[in-house]
Short mmCIF file of C-alpha atoms in Angstrom, two decimals:
data_model
loop_
_atom_site.label_atom_id
_atom_site.label_comp_id
_atom_site.label_asym_id
_atom_site.label_seq_id
_atom_site.Cartn_x
_atom_site.Cartn_y
_atom_site.Cartn_z
CA MET L 4 36.94 -54.69 -99.58
CA LYS L 5 38.63 -54.63 -103.00
CA ARG L 6 36.49 -51.68 -104.06
CA ASP L 7 37.48 -49.74 -100.93
CA LEU L 8 41.16 -50.49 -101.48
CA LEU L 9 40.92 -49.36 -105.09
CA LEU L 10 39.26 -46.09 -104.08
CA ILE L 11 41.88 -45.46 -101.40
CA ALA L 12 44.65 -46.08 -103.93
CA LEU L 13 43.01 -43.66 -106.36
CA PHE L 14 42.72 -41.08 -103.59
CA ALA L 15 46.41 -41.42 -102.76
CA LEU L 16 47.38 -41.03 -106.43
CA ALA L 17 45.09 -38.03 -106.89
CA LEU L 18 46.52 -36.39 -103.76
CA ALA L 19 50.09 -36.98 -104.97
CA ALA L 20 49.30 -35.60 -108.43
CA LEU L 21 47.50 -32.54 -107.02
CA THR L 22 50.34 -31.77 -104.63
CA ALA L 23 53.00 -32.17 -107.31
CA ALA L 24 51.11 -29.87 -109.67
CA THR L 25 50.57 -27.15 -107.03
CA SER L 26 53.17 -24.51 -106.24
CA SER L 27 50.98 -21.96 -104.47
CA GLY L 28 51.83 -21.72 -100.79
CA VAL L 29 48.25 -20.83 -99.93
CA ALA L 30 46.86 -23.87 -101.76
CA LEU L 31 49.46 -26.21 -100.26
CA ASN L 32 48.70 -24.93 -96.78
CA ALA L 33 44.99 -25.48 -97.38
CA ILE L 34 45.65 -29.07 -98.46
CA THR L 35 47.86 -29.66 -95.42
CA MET L 36 45.33 -28.33 -92.92
CA THR L 37 42.45 -30.19 -94.57
CA LEU L 38 44.36 -33.47 -94.32
CA TYR L 39 45.26 -32.67 -90.71
CA ALA L 40 41.57 -32.07 -89.89
CA ALA L 41 40.67 -35.28 -91.73
CA LEU L 42 43.13 -37.29 -89.61
CA LEU L 43 41.59 -35.91 -86.41
CA ALA L 44 38.10 -36.80 -87.63
CA GLN L 45 39.15 -40.27 -88.78
CA ALA L 46 40.79 -40.99 -85.43
CA TRP L 47 37.64 -39.95 -83.57
CA ASN L 48 35.45 -41.92 -86.00
CA ILE L 49 37.17 -45.20 -85.11
CA LEU L 50 35.91 -45.01 -81.54
CA GLY L 51 32.91 -42.71 -81.86
CA GLY L 52 31.57 -43.76 -85.26
CA PHE L 53 32.27 -47.49 -85.34
CA GLY L 54 32.36 -48.08 -81.58
CA GLY L 55 29.60 -45.70 -80.52
CA GLN L 56 31.75 -44.34 -77.67
CA PHE L 57 31.51 -40.56 -77.94
CA SER L 58 34.56 -38.81 -76.55
CA PHE L 59 34.72 -35.13 -75.61
CA GLY L 60 38.39 -35.35 -74.67
CA HIS L 61 40.30 -36.73 -77.62
CA ALA L 62 42.70 -33.83 -77.14
CA LEU L 63 44.12 -36.00 -74.35
CA PHE L 64 45.69 -38.39 -76.86
CA PHE L 65 46.66 -35.57 -79.20
CA GLY L 66 48.49 -33.79 -76.39
CA VAL L 67 50.21 -36.93 -75.15
CA GLY L 68 51.54 -37.59 -78.64
CA ALA L 69 52.73 -34.00 -79.07
CA TYR L 70 54.47 -33.86 -75.69
CA ALA L 71 55.97 -37.34 -75.98
CA SER L 72 57.62 -36.32 -79.24
CA ALA L 73 58.70 -32.92 -77.91
CA VAL L 74 60.24 -34.25 -74.70
CA ALA L 75 62.00 -37.05 -76.57
CA GLN L 76 63.59 -34.59 -79.01
CA VAL L 77 64.31 -31.61 -76.77
CA ALA L 78 65.25 -33.30 -73.50
CA HIS L 79 66.75 -36.56 -74.78
CA GLY L 80 68.03 -35.67 -78.25
CA LEU L 81 66.01 -38.34 -80.03
CA ASN L 82 65.57 -38.00 -83.78
CA ALA L 83 62.12 -36.83 -84.93
CA TRP L 84 61.22 -40.07 -86.73
CA PRO L 85 61.64 -42.44 -83.78
CA ALA L 86 60.10 -39.71 -81.62
CA LEU L 87 57.05 -39.89 -83.89
CA ALA L 88 56.80 -43.64 -83.31
CA LEU L 89 57.17 -43.03 -79.58
CA ALA L 90 54.36 -40.46 -79.71
CA VAL L 91 52.01 -42.95 -81.38
CA ALA L 92 52.88 -45.64 -78.82
CA ALA L 93 52.50 -43.27 -75.85
CA ALA L 94 49.10 -42.05 -77.01
CA ALA L 95 47.93 -45.63 -77.60
CA LEU L 96 49.05 -46.66 -74.09
CA VAL L 97 47.22 -43.72 -72.52
CA GLY L 98 44.17 -44.64 -74.58
CA LEU L 99 44.32 -48.21 -73.29
CA PHE L 100 44.68 -46.95 -69.73
CA VAL L 101 41.70 -44.58 -69.96
CA GLY L 102 39.63 -47.18 -71.79
CA ALA L 103 40.46 -49.91 -69.28
CA LEU L 104 39.51 -47.65 -66.39
CA ALA L 105 36.28 -46.39 -67.97
CA PHE L 106 35.03 -49.67 -69.43
CA ARG L 107 36.01 -51.65 -66.33
CA TYR L 108 33.34 -49.72 -64.43
CA GLY L 109 30.83 -49.83 -67.29
CA LEU L 110 31.00 -46.16 -68.21
CA LYS L 111 29.41 -45.30 -71.54
CA GLY L 112 27.39 -42.59 -73.20
CA SER L 113 27.61 -39.20 -71.51
CA TYR L 114 29.59 -40.67 -68.61
CA PHE L 115 32.35 -41.88 -70.90
CA ALA L 116 32.35 -38.53 -72.72
CA LEU L 117 32.77 -36.66 -69.44
CA VAL L 118 35.53 -38.99 -68.26
CA THR L 119 37.58 -38.34 -71.40
CA LEU L 120 37.01 -34.60 -71.01
CA ALA L 121 38.13 -34.80 -67.39
CA PHE L 122 41.30 -36.72 -68.27
CA ALA L 123 42.19 -34.14 -70.93
CA GLU L 124 41.87 -31.38 -68.34
CA VAL L 125 43.91 -33.33 -65.78
CA PHE L 126 46.73 -33.82 -68.27
CA ARG L 127 46.58 -30.14 -69.20
CA ILE L 128 47.03 -29.17 -65.56
CA LEU L 129 49.87 -31.68 -65.17
CA ALA L 130 51.61 -30.28 -68.25
CA VAL L 131 51.37 -26.79 -66.79
CA SER L 132 52.69 -27.93 -63.41
CA VAL L 133 55.72 -30.11 -64.18
CA GLU L 134 59.10 -28.86 -65.37
CA PHE L 135 59.99 -31.36 -68.09
CA THR L 136 57.08 -30.16 -70.25
CA GLY L 137 58.16 -26.54 -70.00
CA GLY L 138 55.16 -25.70 -67.80
CA GLY L 139 52.85 -23.01 -69.05
CA VAL L 140 55.59 -21.64 -71.32
CA GLY L 141 55.42 -24.75 -73.49
CA MET L 142 58.14 -26.35 -75.59
CA MET L 143 59.85 -25.28 -78.81
CA LEU L 144 61.74 -27.52 -81.19
CA PRO L 145 65.16 -26.37 -82.40
CA LEU L 146 65.09 -25.33 -86.04
CA LYS L 147 66.62 -28.10 -88.19
CA PRO L 148 65.17 -27.85 -91.71
CA SER L 149 65.67 -31.34 -93.09
CA SER L 150 63.56 -34.35 -93.95
CA MET L 151 65.79 -36.30 -91.55
CA HIS L 152 64.40 -34.15 -88.74
CA LEU L 153 60.83 -34.08 -90.06
CA GLN L 154 61.09 -30.35 -90.74
CA PHE L 155 60.44 -29.42 -94.34
CA VAL L 156 61.15 -26.16 -96.14
CA SER L 157 58.13 -26.71 -98.38
CA ARG L 158 54.63 -27.82 -97.49
CA HIS L 159 55.08 -30.70 -99.96
CA GLY L 160 56.97 -32.69 -97.34
CA TYR L 161 54.34 -32.13 -94.67
CA ILE L 162 51.60 -33.16 -97.09
CA ALA L 163 53.44 -36.40 -97.79
CA VAL L 164 53.60 -37.20 -94.06
CA ILE L 165 50.05 -36.25 -93.13
CA GLY L 166 48.74 -37.80 -96.35
CA GLY L 167 50.42 -41.06 -95.39
CA PHE L 168 48.66 -41.03 -92.02
CA VAL L 169 45.31 -40.25 -93.64
CA VAL L 170 45.73 -43.15 -96.07
CA ALA L 171 46.70 -45.43 -93.16
CA ALA L 172 43.57 -44.35 -91.29
CA LEU L 173 41.47 -45.00 -94.40
CA LEU L 174 42.94 -48.49 -94.69
CA LEU L 175 42.17 -49.20 -91.04
CA THR L 176 38.62 -47.91 -91.51
CA ALA L 177 38.17 -50.11 -94.58
CA TRP L 178 39.35 -53.05 -92.49
CA LEU L 179 36.84 -52.18 -89.78
CA ARG L 180 34.07 -52.19 -92.36
CA HIS L 181 34.84 -55.69 -93.57
CA SER L 182 36.65 -57.57 -90.80
CA ARG L 183 35.32 -59.75 -88.01
CA PHE L 184 36.60 -57.31 -85.41
CA GLY L 185 34.85 -54.43 -87.18
CA ALA L 186 31.58 -56.37 -87.15
CA GLN L 187 32.02 -57.03 -83.43
CA LEU L 188 32.73 -53.36 -82.77
CA GLN L 189 29.62 -52.27 -84.64
CA ALA L 190 27.58 -54.90 -82.82
CA VAL L 191 28.74 -53.46 -79.51
CA ARG L 192 27.82 -50.00 -80.77
CA ASP L 193 24.30 -51.05 -81.77
CA ASN L 194 23.44 -53.19 -78.73
CA GLU L 195 26.06 -54.12 -76.17
CA ASP L 196 23.89 -56.68 -74.37
CA ALA L 197 22.94 -58.44 -77.61
CA ALA L 198 26.59 -58.49 -78.69
CA ARG L 199 27.58 -60.07 -75.38
CA ALA L 200 24.85 -62.67 -75.82
CA ILE L 201 26.36 -63.87 -79.13
CA GLY L 202 29.84 -64.20 -77.68
CA VAL L 203 31.39 -60.76 -78.26
CA ASP L 204 33.52 -59.34 -75.44
CA PRO L 205 32.45 -55.65 -75.27
CA TYR L 206 35.25 -54.70 -72.87
CA ARG L 207 38.04 -56.06 -75.06
CA THR L 208 36.46 -54.77 -78.28
CA LYS L 209 36.01 -51.21 -77.02
CA LEU L 210 39.48 -51.24 -75.47
CA VAL L 211 41.17 -52.15 -78.76
CA ALA L 212 39.17 -49.47 -80.59
CA THR L 213 40.23 -46.89 -78.00
CA GLY L 214 43.89 -47.80 -78.44
CA LEU L 215 43.67 -47.54 -82.24
CA SER L 216 41.82 -44.23 -82.09
CA ALA L 217 44.30 -42.80 -79.58
CA ALA L 218 47.27 -43.90 -81.70
CA PHE L 219 46.13 -41.85 -84.69
CA MET L 220 45.41 -38.85 -82.47
CA GLY L 221 48.94 -39.16 -81.11
CA ALA L 222 50.29 -39.16 -84.66
CA ALA L 223 48.31 -35.98 -85.36
CA GLY L 224 49.76 -34.37 -82.24
CA ALA L 225 53.32 -35.23 -83.23
CA PHE L 226 52.67 -33.90 -86.75
CA TYR L 227 51.33 -30.63 -85.32
CA LEU L 228 54.51 -30.26 -83.28
CA GLN L 229 56.75 -30.81 -86.30
CA MET L 230 54.84 -28.39 -88.47
CA TYR L 231 54.57 -25.50 -85.99
CA GLN L 232 57.63 -26.40 -83.85
CA TYR L 233 55.92 -25.15 -80.70
CA ILE L 234 53.30 -26.47 -78.30
CA ASP L 235 51.87 -25.51 -74.93
CA PRO L 236 49.29 -27.20 -72.68
CA GLY L 237 46.43 -24.95 -73.74
CA ILE L 238 46.97 -25.68 -77.42
CA VAL L 239 47.35 -29.45 -77.40
CA PHE L 240 45.10 -30.39 -74.45
CA GLY L 241 42.50 -27.68 -75.07
CA PRO L 242 38.90 -28.37 -76.14
CA ALA L 243 39.42 -26.98 -79.66
CA VAL L 244 41.21 -30.15 -80.78
CA SER L 245 38.48 -32.41 -79.41
CA VAL L 246 35.75 -30.32 -81.01
CA GLU L 247 37.46 -30.28 -84.39
CA ALA L 248 37.81 -34.06 -84.31
CA LEU L 249 34.22 -34.88 -83.38
CA VAL L 250 32.57 -32.21 -85.54
CA GLY L 251 34.41 -33.36 -88.66
CA ALA L 252 33.31 -36.95 -88.13
CA ILE L 253 29.70 -36.09 -87.27
CA VAL L 254 29.24 -33.68 -90.17
CA GLY L 255 30.85 -36.06 -92.65
CA GLY L 256 29.06 -39.17 -91.45
CA LEU L 257 29.65 -41.45 -88.48
CA GLY L 258 30.87 -44.97 -89.08
CA THR L 259 31.66 -44.37 -92.75
CA LEU L 260 34.85 -44.66 -94.77
CA TRP L 261 34.89 -41.28 -96.51
CA GLY L 262 32.67 -39.27 -94.18
CA PRO L 263 35.44 -37.82 -91.96
CA LEU L 264 37.48 -36.78 -94.99
CA LEU L 265 34.43 -35.21 -96.63
CA GLY L 266 33.53 -33.44 -93.40
CA ALA L 267 37.06 -32.04 -93.07
CA VAL L 268 37.03 -30.74 -96.65
CA VAL L 269 33.63 -29.05 -96.28
CA LEU L 270 34.33 -27.58 -92.84
CA HIS L 271 37.76 -26.26 -93.80
CA THR L 272 36.38 -24.71 -96.99
CA LEU L 273 33.48 -23.19 -95.06
CA ALA L 274 35.78 -21.81 -92.36
CA GLU L 275 38.14 -20.23 -94.87
CA THR L 276 35.31 -18.78 -96.95
CA THR L 277 33.54 -17.17 -93.99
CA ARG L 278 36.84 -15.88 -92.62
CA ASN L 279 37.73 -14.24 -95.94
CA LEU L 280 34.28 -12.76 -96.47
CA PHE L 281 33.58 -11.56 -92.94
CA GLY L 282 36.99 -11.33 -91.33
CA ASN L 283 36.57 -7.61 -90.80
CA LEU L 284 33.45 -8.27 -88.68
CA PRO L 285 34.70 -10.13 -85.61
CA GLY L 286 32.54 -13.08 -84.68
CA LEU L 287 30.21 -12.99 -87.70
CA ASN L 288 32.18 -15.66 -89.56
CA MET L 289 31.84 -18.00 -86.57
CA VAL L 290 28.09 -17.32 -86.34
CA ILE L 291 27.63 -18.31 -89.99
CA TYR L 292 29.96 -21.29 -89.57
CA GLY L 293 28.04 -22.51 -86.50
CA SER L 294 24.66 -21.97 -88.16
CA VAL L 295 25.63 -24.10 -91.13
CA LEU L 296 26.80 -26.86 -88.78
CA VAL L 297 23.48 -26.80 -86.94
CA LEU L 298 21.57 -27.04 -90.22
CA ILE L 299 23.68 -30.00 -91.33
CA VAL L 300 23.08 -31.85 -88.06
CA LEU L 301 19.33 -31.11 -88.14
CA PHE L 302 18.56 -31.91 -91.75
CA VAL L 303 21.29 -34.41 -92.67
CA PRO L 304 21.47 -36.62 -89.57
CA ARG L 305 23.55 -39.25 -91.34
CA GLY L 306 26.16 -36.67 -92.30
CA LEU L 307 27.13 -35.37 -95.70
CA SER L 308 28.12 -38.83 -96.90
CA GLY L 309 24.55 -39.98 -96.26
CA VAL L 310 22.78 -37.17 -98.09
CA GLY L 311 21.54 -39.49 -100.83
CA ARG L 312 20.05 -41.94 -98.36
CA SER L 313 18.44 -39.15 -96.31
CA VAL L 314 16.81 -37.71 -99.44
CA ARG L 315 15.50 -41.16 -100.45
CA ASP L 316 14.03 -41.74 -96.99
CA LEU L 317 12.37 -38.29 -97.06
CA TRP L 318 10.92 -38.97 -100.49
CA LYS L 319 9.57 -42.37 -99.43
CA GLY L 320 8.05 -40.81 -96.30
CA ARG L 321 6.21 -38.20 -98.33
CA ARG L 322 4.94 -40.75 -100.82
CA GLY L 323 3.78 -43.01 -98.00
#
């Protein structure tokens, strides 16, 4: 645990030093979006990587957080900081509700994945249909450039906020790796019946993991709102958010501390590189991007963070 905490502290210091030394808007934006992608992947990894509950609808929690913050600020005049806390709480509550409903009836595997996807679509339709969310038009925050309103003139401020959330997610992940609850969660992931036999409550364990995962997705949704100052149902409840979250975690390495962050860095770099090289050929950059993802999944099943172990296993297999 001490080693993990030391590495997280070094990461936070390195991030602060890199940000302070960078003045390029392009570079700062790249850092911001990489950290944002890392937070999505880390949130998904809590439930999918450590808990083994694959979700195809994590955009549900992202959208709830974004809309909770937007409605609180636009309709009720709440300051952005308490609205952020409200967004985290709202997403966590929705996560607990969905988890309680799904796990109460023993849904897992593909059934749980489809339930989360269905809930995300239901909430998207609701957001389009009701007035207080702005319907299909969406919602726009009033422009108030100030740290008091969580609107920063420079990307440095946004990096500080999203970096703080990423560090918090890393600390939670480190705790999951070494705590009793984390061991119970991984036991449920590996064999739910065996975990129940040794006294672990799978329902409670998965429910807590769902709430924690949803809370960080809600924080990401509120951050997205503050940075772009506009949301609509298709953006925040759409499948793109869910895909970005799960792909980053899977490519980086499920159930690992640094895997989601590594996956976000590699995927963001790959996306930007292919876009810059083949942007004048519509679709080609996505073909290359998708092909690389398939190769990673096929030949590095443990993710990029497990490359060393995969190579060792391959070498031992050939020698045997």
